[in-house]
Amino acid sequence: MDEIPNLSLRDGEKSMNGHLEGKDIMGFEALNRRAVAVVVDPIQSVKGKVVIDAFRLINPNTVMLGQEPRQTTSNLGQLNKPSCQALIHGLKRNYYSLAVNFRMNGLEEKMLLNLHKKKWTDGLTMRQFDAHSKTNEQTLQKHVSSLASRMLHFLSGSLGGYRWLWLSVEVNRGQSSKQFNSRPA
């Protein structure tokens, strides 16, 4: 049986040989008919570009009977057909690739970019408490001001009778209170 793409690390003792074998996938598919092998390229992912793919084996018996191999997963969407070059070299004959779509949020992108530093521990270092506390306080003040301005806009638009809005927030180093003058509608 040919190897499923050589993008991933294999679990178990031989974790550094960098491939999944068809026997492993056949075992998983025997346990669960809807099993899918998901492969992530760790080298490209550390560089900030996540390369991920999903695969399923094609049972040779279904091909000989002329049945559609994708019926088990109910994935009847677009099939990524192998290139002529891949078929010449014997790749993608015994498995088919499934389309994988994903999105990363800002924190995930930042985490991936931190992994590319000289030492992997550089992304895990903590800042001094005073500097971190000051940043938190400034962020909180910014959010409070934003919230207060949105509340004023809401109150002046829908409840025009209110003239004053007091907003008091307790912060790490004491108490700050702000007075906002709202205009009647």
PDB file of N, CA and C in Angstrom, residues 42-137:
ATOM      1  N   PRO A  42       4.197  20.393   9.924  1.00  0.00           N
ATOM      2  CA  PRO A  42       4.721  21.184  11.038  1.00  0.00           C
ATOM      3  C   PRO A  42       5.765  22.209  10.609  1.00  0.00           C
ATOM      4  N   ILE A  43       6.513  21.943   9.554  1.00  0.00           N
ATOM      5  CA  ILE A  43       7.559  22.871   9.118  1.00  0.00           C
ATOM      6  C   ILE A  43       6.938  24.150   8.577  1.00  0.00           C
ATOM      7  N   GLN A  44       5.992  24.023   7.662  1.00  0.00           N
ATOM      8  CA  GLN A  44       5.345  25.201   7.094  1.00  0.00           C
ATOM      9  C   GLN A  44       4.511  25.933   8.139  1.00  0.00           C
ATOM     10  N   SER A  45       3.901  25.192   9.078  1.00  0.00           N
ATOM     11  CA  SER A  45       3.054  25.817  10.085  1.00  0.00           C
ATOM     12  C   SER A  45       3.857  26.706  11.019  1.00  0.00           C
ATOM     13  N   VAL A  46       5.087  26.315  11.343  1.00  0.00           N
ATOM     14  CA  VAL A  46       5.922  27.141  12.220  1.00  0.00           C
ATOM     15  C   VAL A  46       6.320  28.421  11.507  1.00  0.00           C
ATOM     16  N   LYS A  47       6.409  28.388  10.193  1.00  0.00           N
ATOM     17  CA  LYS A  47       6.771  29.583   9.429  1.00  0.00           C
ATOM     18  C   LYS A  47       5.594  30.530   9.263  1.00  0.00           C
ATOM     19  N   GLY A  48       4.434  30.191   9.782  1.00  0.00           N
ATOM     20  CA  GLY A  48       3.286  31.087   9.739  1.00  0.00           C
ATOM     21  C   GLY A  48       2.227  30.700   8.727  1.00  0.00           C
ATOM     22  N   LYS A  49       2.502  29.747   7.854  1.00  0.00           N
ATOM     23  CA  LYS A  49       1.528  29.304   6.859  1.00  0.00           C
ATOM     24  C   LYS A  49       1.114  27.885   7.218  1.00  0.00           C
ATOM     25  N   VAL A  50      -0.119  27.711   7.657  1.00  0.00           N
ATOM     26  CA  VAL A  50      -0.579  26.393   8.080  1.00  0.00           C
ATOM     27  C   VAL A  50      -0.981  25.590   6.843  1.00  0.00           C
ATOM     28  N   VAL A  51      -0.343  24.433   6.679  1.00  0.00           N
ATOM     29  CA  VAL A  51      -0.669  23.524   5.584  1.00  0.00           C
ATOM     30  C   VAL A  51      -1.372  22.324   6.203  1.00  0.00           C
ATOM     31  N   ILE A  52      -2.641  22.162   5.874  1.00  0.00           N
ATOM     32  CA  ILE A  52      -3.444  21.090   6.456  1.00  0.00           C
ATOM     33  C   ILE A  52      -4.222  20.406   5.333  1.00  0.00           C
ATOM     34  N   ASP A  53      -4.351  19.103   5.436  1.00  0.00           N
ATOM     35  CA  ASP A  53      -5.090  18.344   4.434  1.00  0.00           C
ATOM     36  C   ASP A  53      -5.754  17.148   5.107  1.00  0.00           C
ATOM     37  N   ALA A  54      -6.798  16.640   4.504  1.00  0.00           N
ATOM     38  CA  ALA A  54      -7.513  15.479   5.031  1.00  0.00           C
ATOM     39  C   ALA A  54      -7.622  14.432   3.929  1.00  0.00           C
ATOM     40  N   PHE A  55      -7.523  13.160   4.319  1.00  0.00           N
ATOM     41  CA  PHE A  55      -7.493  12.072   3.350  1.00  0.00           C
ATOM     42  C   PHE A  55      -8.367  10.917   3.804  1.00  0.00           C
ATOM     43  N   ARG A  56      -8.814  10.131   2.818  1.00  0.00           N
ATOM     44  CA  ARG A  56      -9.491   8.863   3.050  1.00  0.00           C
ATOM     45  C   ARG A  56      -8.992   7.866   2.034  1.00  0.00           C
ATOM     46  N   LEU A  57      -8.862   6.616   2.457  1.00  0.00           N
ATOM     47  CA  LEU A  57      -8.430   5.566   1.534  1.00  0.00           C
ATOM     48  C   LEU A  57      -9.562   5.201   0.583  1.00  0.00           C
ATOM     49  N   ILE A  58      -9.190   4.777  -0.607  1.00  0.00           N
ATOM     50  CA  ILE A  58     -10.161   4.268  -1.568  1.00  0.00           C
ATOM     51  C   ILE A  58     -10.058   2.751  -1.532  1.00  0.00           C
ATOM     52  N   ASN A  59     -11.156   2.110  -1.205  1.00  0.00           N
ATOM     53  CA  ASN A  59     -11.191   0.653  -1.183  1.00  0.00           C
ATOM     54  C   ASN A  59     -11.163   0.149  -2.626  1.00  0.00           C
ATOM     55  N   PRO A  60     -10.183  -0.685  -2.992  1.00  0.00           N
ATOM     56  CA  PRO A  60     -10.101  -1.161  -4.381  1.00  0.00           C
ATOM     57  C   PRO A  60     -11.355  -1.908  -4.831  1.00  0.00           C
ATOM     58  N   ASN A  61     -12.062  -2.541  -3.896  1.00  0.00           N
ATOM     59  CA  ASN A  61     -13.287  -3.264  -4.261  1.00  0.00           C
ATOM     60  C   ASN A  61     -14.373  -2.315  -4.751  1.00  0.00           C
ATOM     61  N   THR A  62     -14.491  -1.140  -4.142  1.00  0.00           N
ATOM     62  CA  THR A  62     -15.514  -0.184  -4.580  1.00  0.00           C
ATOM     63  C   THR A  62     -15.184   0.370  -5.956  1.00  0.00           C
ATOM     64  N   VAL A  63     -13.896   0.537  -6.261  1.00  0.00           N
ATOM     65  CA  VAL A  63     -13.506   1.036  -7.577  1.00  0.00           C
ATOM     66  C   VAL A  63     -13.857   0.007  -8.647  1.00  0.00           C
ATOM     67  N   MET A  64     -13.592  -1.276  -8.362  1.00  0.00           N
ATOM     68  CA  MET A  64     -13.899  -2.329  -9.339  1.00  0.00           C
ATOM     69  C   MET A  64     -15.405  -2.461  -9.560  1.00  0.00           C
ATOM     70  N   LEU A  65     -16.194  -2.217  -8.521  1.00  0.00           N
ATOM     71  CA  LEU A  65     -17.650  -2.304  -8.656  1.00  0.00           C
ATOM     72  C   LEU A  65     -18.244  -1.042  -9.266  1.00  0.00           C
ATOM     73  N   GLY A  66     -17.430  -0.008  -9.427  1.00  0.00           N
ATOM     74  CA  GLY A  66     -17.907   1.237 -10.026  1.00  0.00           C
ATOM     75  C   GLY A  66     -18.667   2.126  -9.062  1.00  0.00           C
ATOM     76  N   GLN A  67     -18.519   1.913  -7.748  1.00  0.00           N
ATOM     77  CA  GLN A  67     -19.214   2.737  -6.759  1.00  0.00           C
ATOM     78  C   GLN A  67     -18.397   3.988  -6.444  1.00  0.00           C
ATOM     79  N   GLU A  68     -19.088   4.981  -5.945  1.00  0.00           N
ATOM     80  CA  GLU A  68     -18.442   6.232  -5.541  1.00  0.00           C
ATOM     81  C   GLU A  68     -17.792   6.030  -4.180  1.00  0.00           C
ATOM     82  N   PRO A  69     -16.464   6.240  -4.038  1.00  0.00           N
ATOM     83  CA  PRO A  69     -15.798   5.999  -2.752  1.00  0.00           C
ATOM     84  C   PRO A  69     -16.126   7.031  -1.680  1.00  0.00           C
ATOM     85  N   ARG A  70     -16.688   8.173  -2.062  1.00  0.00           N
ATOM     86  CA  ARG A  70     -16.932   9.238  -1.084  1.00  0.00           C
ATOM     87  C   ARG A  70     -18.278   9.120  -0.397  1.00  0.00           C
ATOM     88  N   GLN A  71     -19.038   8.066  -0.633  1.00  0.00           N
ATOM     89  CA  GLN A  71     -20.356   7.938  -0.023  1.00  0.00           C
ATOM     90  C   GLN A  71     -20.285   7.774   1.487  1.00  0.00           C
ATOM     91  N   THR A  72     -19.221   7.186   1.988  1.00  0.00           N
ATOM     92  CA  THR A  72     -19.122   6.922   3.423  1.00  0.00           C
ATOM     93  C   THR A  72     -19.056   8.203   4.229  1.00  0.00           C
ATOM     94  N   THR A  73     -18.305   9.204   3.754  1.00  0.00           N
ATOM     95  CA  THR A  73     -18.153  10.448   4.511  1.00  0.00           C
ATOM     96  C   THR A  73     -19.224  11.472   4.183  1.00  0.00           C
ATOM     97  N   SER A  74     -20.066  11.185   3.210  1.00  0.00           N
ATOM     98  CA  SER A  74     -21.100  12.119   2.746  1.00  0.00           C
ATOM     99  C   SER A  74     -20.484  13.395   2.205  1.00  0.00           C
ATOM    100  N   ASN A  75     -19.240  13.342   1.797  1.00  0.00           N
ATOM    101  CA  ASN A  75     -18.573  14.509   1.231  1.00  0.00           C
ATOM    102  C   ASN A  75     -18.664  14.406  -0.281  1.00  0.00           C
ATOM    103  N   LEU A  76     -19.779  14.845  -0.832  1.00  0.00           N
ATOM    104  CA  LEU A  76     -19.996  14.729  -2.269  1.00  0.00           C
ATOM    105  C   LEU A  76     -19.662  16.029  -2.983  1.00  0.00           C
ATOM    106  N   GLY A  77     -18.896  16.875  -2.367  1.00  0.00           N
ATOM    107  CA  GLY A  77     -18.507  18.148  -2.964  1.00  0.00           C
ATOM    108  C   GLY A  77     -17.384  17.971  -3.959  1.00  0.00           C
ATOM    109  N   GLN A  78     -16.578  18.995  -4.080  1.00  0.00           N
ATOM    110  CA  GLN A  78     -15.500  18.990  -5.055  1.00  0.00           C
ATOM    111  C   GLN A  78     -14.440  17.963  -4.684  1.00  0.00           C
ATOM    112  N   LEU A  79     -14.037  17.176  -5.660  1.00  0.00           N
ATOM    113  CA  LEU A  79     -12.981  16.190  -5.467  1.00  0.00           C
ATOM    114  C   LEU A  79     -11.696  16.748  -6.058  1.00  0.00           C
ATOM    115  N   ASN A  80     -10.643  16.802  -5.253  1.00  0.00           N
ATOM    116  CA  ASN A  80      -9.345  17.256  -5.749  1.00  0.00           C
ATOM    117  C   ASN A  80      -8.700  16.109  -6.507  1.00  0.00           C
ATOM    118  N   LYS A  81      -8.712  16.186  -7.827  1.00  0.00           N
ATOM    119  CA  LYS A  81      -8.160  15.099  -8.637  1.00  0.00           C
ATOM    120  C   LYS A  81      -6.642  15.211  -8.680  1.00  0.00           C
ATOM    121  N   PRO A  82      -5.948  14.068  -8.666  1.00  0.00           N
ATOM    122  CA  PRO A  82      -4.485  14.101  -8.710  1.00  0.00           C
ATOM    123  C   PRO A  82      -3.984  14.542 -10.081  1.00  0.00           C
ATOM    124  N   SER A  83      -2.813  15.156 -10.087  1.00  0.00           N
ATOM    125  CA  SER A  83      -2.207  15.579 -11.349  1.00  0.00           C
ATOM    126  C   SER A  83      -1.651  14.368 -12.089  1.00  0.00           C
ATOM    127  N   CYS A  84      -1.367  14.550 -13.369  1.00  0.00           N
ATOM    128  CA  CYS A  84      -0.792  13.456 -14.172  1.00  0.00           C
ATOM    129  C   CYS A  84       0.551  13.022 -13.597  1.00  0.00           C
ATOM    130  N   GLN A  85       1.344  13.993 -13.150  1.00  0.00           N
ATOM    131  CA  GLN A  85       2.665  13.698 -12.584  1.00  0.00           C
ATOM    132  C   GLN A  85       2.531  12.824 -11.333  1.00  0.00           C
ATOM    133  N   ALA A  86       1.534  13.118 -10.500  1.00  0.00           N
ATOM    134  CA  ALA A  86       1.319  12.319  -9.288  1.00  0.00           C
ATOM    135  C   ALA A  86       0.899  10.900  -9.644  1.00  0.00           C
ATOM    136  N   LEU A  87       0.050  10.752 -10.649  1.00  0.00           N
ATOM    137  CA  LEU A  87      -0.388   9.416 -11.060  1.00  0.00           C
ATOM    138  C   LEU A  87       0.756   8.605 -11.656  1.00  0.00           C
ATOM    139  N   ILE A  88       1.648   9.264 -12.400  1.00  0.00           N
ATOM    140  CA  ILE A  88       2.799   8.575 -12.982  1.00  0.00           C
ATOM    141  C   ILE A  88       3.681   7.993 -11.886  1.00  0.00           C
ATOM    142  N   HIS A  89       3.851   8.754 -10.801  1.00  0.00           N
ATOM    143  CA  HIS A  89       4.697   8.304  -9.691  1.00  0.00           C
ATOM    144  C   HIS A  89       3.949   7.399  -8.710  1.00  0.00           C
ATOM    145  N   GLY A  90       2.691   7.100  -8.994  1.00  0.00           N
ATOM    146  CA  GLY A  90       1.939   6.179  -8.149  1.00  0.00           C
ATOM    147  C   GLY A  90       1.324   6.815  -6.917  1.00  0.00           C
ATOM    148  N   LEU A  91       1.229   8.134  -6.893  1.00  0.00           N
ATOM    149  CA  LEU A  91       0.640   8.819  -5.738  1.00  0.00           C
ATOM    150  C   LEU A  91      -0.862   9.000  -5.945  1.00  0.00           C
ATOM    151  N   LYS A  92      -1.576   9.068  -4.867  1.00  0.00           N
ATOM    152  CA  LYS A  92      -3.020   9.335  -4.841  1.00  0.00           C
ATOM    153  C   LYS A  92      -3.835   8.304  -5.614  1.00  0.00           C
ATOM    154  N   ARG A  93      -3.349   7.091  -5.718  1.00  0.00           N
ATOM    155  CA  ARG A  93      -4.132   6.028  -6.348  1.00  0.00           C
ATOM    156  C   ARG A  93      -5.060   5.370  -5.342  1.00  0.00           C
ATOM    157  N   ASN A  94      -4.586   5.241  -4.118  1.00  0.00           N
ATOM    158  CA  ASN A  94      -5.344   4.505  -3.104  1.00  0.00           C
ATOM    159  C   ASN A  94      -6.027   5.410  -2.091  1.00  0.00           C
ATOM    160  N   TYR A  95      -5.992   6.703  -2.278  1.00  0.00           N
ATOM    161  CA  TYR A  95      -6.679   7.612  -1.369  1.00  0.00           C
ATOM    162  C   TYR A  95      -7.132   8.841  -2.131  1.00  0.00           C
ATOM    163  N   TYR A  96      -8.071   9.570  -1.547  1.00  0.00           N
ATOM    164  CA  TYR A  96      -8.505  10.832  -2.131  1.00  0.00           C
ATOM    165  C   TYR A  96      -8.440  11.908  -1.066  1.00  0.00           C
ATOM    166  N   SER A  97      -8.254  13.124  -1.518  1.00  0.00           N
ATOM    167  CA  SER A  97      -8.094  14.267  -0.627  1.00  0.00           C
ATOM    168  C   SER A  97      -9.436  14.962  -0.443  1.00  0.00           C
ATOM    169  N   LEU A  98      -9.693  15.431   0.767  1.00  0.00           N
ATOM    170  CA  LEU A  98     -10.901  16.193   1.078  1.00  0.00           C
ATOM    171  C   LEU A  98     -10.533  17.661   1.221  1.00  0.00           C
ATOM    172  N   ALA A  99     -11.415  18.526   0.790  1.00  0.00           N
ATOM    173  CA  ALA A  99     -11.164  19.961   0.916  1.00  0.00           C
ATOM    174  C   ALA A  99     -11.248  20.371   2.380  1.00  0.00           C
ATOM    175  N   VAL A 100     -10.273  21.159   2.848  1.00  0.00           N
ATOM    176  CA  VAL A 100     -10.237  21.634   4.232  1.00  0.00           C
ATOM    177  C   VAL A 100     -10.189  23.156   4.211  1.00  0.00           C
ATOM    178  N   ASN A 101     -11.142  23.792   4.871  1.00  0.00           N
ATOM    179  CA  ASN A 101     -11.155  25.249   5.004  1.00  0.00           C
ATOM    180  C   ASN A 101     -11.100  25.600   6.478  1.00  0.00           C
ATOM    181  N   PHE A 102     -10.321  26.607   6.825  1.00  0.00           N
ATOM    182  CA  PHE A 102     -10.232  27.041   8.212  1.00  0.00           C
ATOM    183  C   PHE A 102      -9.850  28.511   8.245  1.00  0.00           C
ATOM    184  N   ARG A 103     -10.118  29.129   9.383  1.00  0.00           N
ATOM    185  CA  ARG A 103      -9.739  30.529   9.605  1.00  0.00           C
ATOM    186  C   ARG A 103      -8.954  30.612  10.894  1.00  0.00           C
ATOM    187  N   MET A 104      -7.992  31.515  10.902  1.00  0.00           N
ATOM    188  CA  MET A 104      -7.237  31.760  12.132  1.00  0.00           C
ATOM    189  C   MET A 104      -7.598  33.147  12.637  1.00  0.00           C
ATOM    190  N   ASN A 105      -7.766  33.250  13.956  1.00  0.00           N
ATOM    191  CA  ASN A 105      -7.989  34.573  14.517  1.00  0.00           C
ATOM    192  C   ASN A 105      -6.633  35.223  14.808  1.00  0.00           C
ATOM    193  N   GLY A 106      -6.655  36.444  15.251  1.00  0.00           N
ATOM    194  CA  GLY A 106      -5.416  37.188  15.487  1.00  0.00           C
ATOM    195  C   GLY A 106      -4.496  36.543  16.509  1.00  0.00           C
ATOM    196  N   LEU A 107      -5.074  35.978  17.570  1.00  0.00           N
ATOM    197  CA  LEU A 107      -4.246  35.350  18.601  1.00  0.00           C
ATOM    198  C   LEU A 107      -3.533  34.108  18.074  1.00  0.00           C
ATOM    199  N   GLU A 108      -4.214  33.338  17.231  1.00  0.00           N
ATOM    200  CA  GLU A 108      -3.580  32.148  16.660  1.00  0.00           C
ATOM    201  C   GLU A 108      -2.442  32.529  15.718  1.00  0.00           C
ATOM    202  N   GLU A 109      -2.650  33.586  14.922  1.00  0.00           N
ATOM    203  CA  GLU A 109      -1.576  34.049  14.040  1.00  0.00           C
ATOM    204  C   GLU A 109      -0.382  34.536  14.857  1.00  0.00           C
ATOM    205  N   LYS A 110      -0.664  35.266  15.933  1.00  0.00           N
ATOM    206  CA  LYS A 110       0.412  35.768  16.791  1.00  0.00           C
ATOM    207  C   LYS A 110       1.186  34.609  17.424  1.00  0.00           C
ATOM    208  N   MET A 111       0.461  33.566  17.853  1.00  0.00           N
ATOM    209  CA  MET A 111       1.112  32.404  18.440  1.00  0.00           C
ATOM    210  C   MET A 111       2.033  31.726  17.425  1.00  0.00           C
ATOM    211  N   LEU A 112       1.559  31.562  16.195  1.00  0.00           N
ATOM    212  CA  LEU A 112       2.389  30.935  15.166  1.00  0.00           C
ATOM    213  C   LEU A 112       3.623  31.772  14.861  1.00  0.00           C
ATOM    214  N   LEU A 113       3.472  33.087  14.828  1.00  0.00           N
ATOM    215  CA  LEU A 113       4.626  33.941  14.553  1.00  0.00           C
ATOM    216  C   LEU A 113       5.617  33.930  15.712  1.00  0.00           C
ATOM    217  N   ASN A 114       5.136  33.756  16.944  1.00  0.00           N
ATOM    218  CA  ASN A 114       6.041  33.664  18.094  1.00  0.00           C
ATOM    219  C   ASN A 114       6.844  32.374  18.079  1.00  0.00           C
ATOM    220  N   LEU A 115       6.311  31.326  17.470  1.00  0.00           N
ATOM    221  CA  LEU A 115       7.033  30.061  17.420  1.00  0.00           C
ATOM    222  C   LEU A 115       8.242  30.121  16.498  1.00  0.00           C
ATOM    223  N   HIS A 116       8.325  31.137  15.652  1.00  0.00           N
ATOM    224  CA  HIS A 116       9.420  31.246  14.687  1.00  0.00           C
ATOM    225  C   HIS A 116      10.624  32.000  15.268  1.00  0.00           C
ATOM    226  N   LYS A 117      10.582  32.354  16.533  1.00  0.00           N
ATOM    227  CA  LYS A 117      11.687  33.091  17.152  1.00  0.00           C
ATOM    228  C   LYS A 117      12.899  32.191  17.335  1.00  0.00           C
ATOM    229  N   LYS A 118      14.033  32.780  17.717  1.00  0.00           N
ATOM    230  CA  LYS A 118      15.276  32.015  17.843  1.00  0.00           C
ATOM    231  C   LYS A 118      15.118  30.834  18.785  1.00  0.00           C
ATOM    232  N   LYS A 119      14.552  31.102  19.944  1.00  0.00           N
ATOM    233  CA  LYS A 119      14.290  30.027  20.897  1.00  0.00           C
ATOM    234  C   LYS A 119      12.781  29.908  21.042  1.00  0.00           C
ATOM    235  N   TRP A 120      12.275  28.689  21.110  1.00  0.00           N
ATOM    236  CA  TRP A 120      10.833  28.513  21.202  1.00  0.00           C
ATOM    237  C   TRP A 120      10.287  29.076  22.496  1.00  0.00           C
ATOM    238  N   THR A 121      11.139  29.244  23.507  1.00  0.00           N
ATOM    239  CA  THR A 121      10.670  29.775  24.788  1.00  0.00           C
ATOM    240  C   THR A 121      10.487  31.288  24.748  1.00  0.00           C
ATOM    241  N   ASP A 122      11.002  31.966  23.708  1.00  0.00           N
ATOM    242  CA  ASP A 122      10.848  33.419  23.620  1.00  0.00           C
ATOM    243  C   ASP A 122       9.379  33.830  23.548  1.00  0.00           C
ATOM    244  N   GLY A 123       8.547  32.999  22.936  1.00  0.00           N
ATOM    245  CA  GLY A 123       7.124  33.308  22.841  1.00  0.00           C
ATOM    246  C   GLY A 123       6.373  33.083  24.140  1.00  0.00           C
ATOM    247  N   LEU A 124       7.014  32.442  25.107  1.00  0.00           N
ATOM    248  CA  LEU A 124       6.349  32.119  26.370  1.00  0.00           C
ATOM    249  C   LEU A 124       6.805  32.992  27.535  1.00  0.00           C
ATOM    250  N   THR A 125       7.750  33.904  27.297  1.00  0.00           N
ATOM    251  CA  THR A 125       8.266  34.727  28.391  1.00  0.00           C
ATOM    252  C   THR A 125       7.214  35.723  28.853  1.00  0.00           C
ATOM    253  N   MET A 126       7.254  36.019  30.149  1.00  0.00           N
ATOM    254  CA  MET A 126       6.294  36.954  30.727  1.00  0.00           C
ATOM    255  C   MET A 126       6.961  38.304  30.934  1.00  0.00           C
ATOM    256  N   ARG A 127       6.148  39.351  30.822  1.00  0.00           N
ATOM    257  CA  ARG A 127       6.657  40.698  31.062  1.00  0.00           C
ATOM    258  C   ARG A 127       6.633  40.999  32.559  1.00  0.00           C
ATOM    259  N   GLN A 128       7.305  42.087  32.939  1.00  0.00           N
ATOM    260  CA  GLN A 128       7.297  42.530  34.324  1.00  0.00           C
ATOM    261  C   GLN A 128       5.868  42.877  34.736  1.00  0.00           C
ATOM    262  N   PHE A 129       5.544  42.615  35.996  1.00  0.00           N
ATOM    263  CA  PHE A 129       4.185  42.826  36.482  1.00  0.00           C
ATOM    264  C   PHE A 129       3.776  44.293  36.379  1.00  0.00           C
ATOM    265  N   ASP A 130       4.671  45.222  36.739  1.00  0.00           N
ATOM    266  CA  ASP A 130       4.318  46.648  36.709  1.00  0.00           C
ATOM    267  C   ASP A 130       3.943  47.102  35.300  1.00  0.00           C
ATOM    268  N   ALA A 131       4.750  46.706  34.313  1.00  0.00           N
ATOM    269  CA  ALA A 131       4.467  47.101  32.928  1.00  0.00           C
ATOM    270  C   ALA A 131       3.167  46.461  32.445  1.00  0.00           C
ATOM    271  N   HIS A 132       2.976  45.206  32.783  1.00  0.00           N
ATOM    272  CA  HIS A 132       1.763  44.504  32.361  1.00  0.00           C
ATOM    273  C   HIS A 132       0.533  45.107  33.040  1.00  0.00           C
ATOM    274  N   SER A 133       0.650  45.456  34.320  1.00  0.00           N
ATOM    275  CA  SER A 133      -0.453  46.057  35.058  1.00  0.00           C
ATOM    276  C   SER A 133      -0.826  47.416  34.465  1.00  0.00           C
ATOM    277  N   LYS A 134       0.186  48.199  34.111  1.00  0.00           N
ATOM    278  CA  LYS A 134      -0.067  49.520  33.530  1.00  0.00           C
ATOM    279  C   LYS A 134      -0.775  49.387  32.178  1.00  0.00           C
ATOM    280  N   THR A 135      -0.345  48.424  31.374  1.00  0.00           N
ATOM    281  CA  THR A 135      -0.994  48.184  30.080  1.00  0.00           C
ATOM    282  C   THR A 135      -2.442  47.761  30.277  1.00  0.00           C
ATOM    283  N   ASN A 136      -2.686  46.894  31.250  1.00  0.00           N
ATOM    284  CA  ASN A 136      -4.059  46.472  31.547  1.00  0.00           C
ATOM    285  C   ASN A 136      -4.918  47.651  31.978  1.00  0.00           C
ATOM    286  N   GLU A 137      -4.350  48.524  32.806  1.00  0.00           N
ATOM    287  CA  GLU A 137      -5.097  49.685  33.288  1.00  0.00           C
ATOM    288  C   GLU A 137      -5.453  50.620  32.134  1.00  0.00           C
TER     289      GLU A 137
END
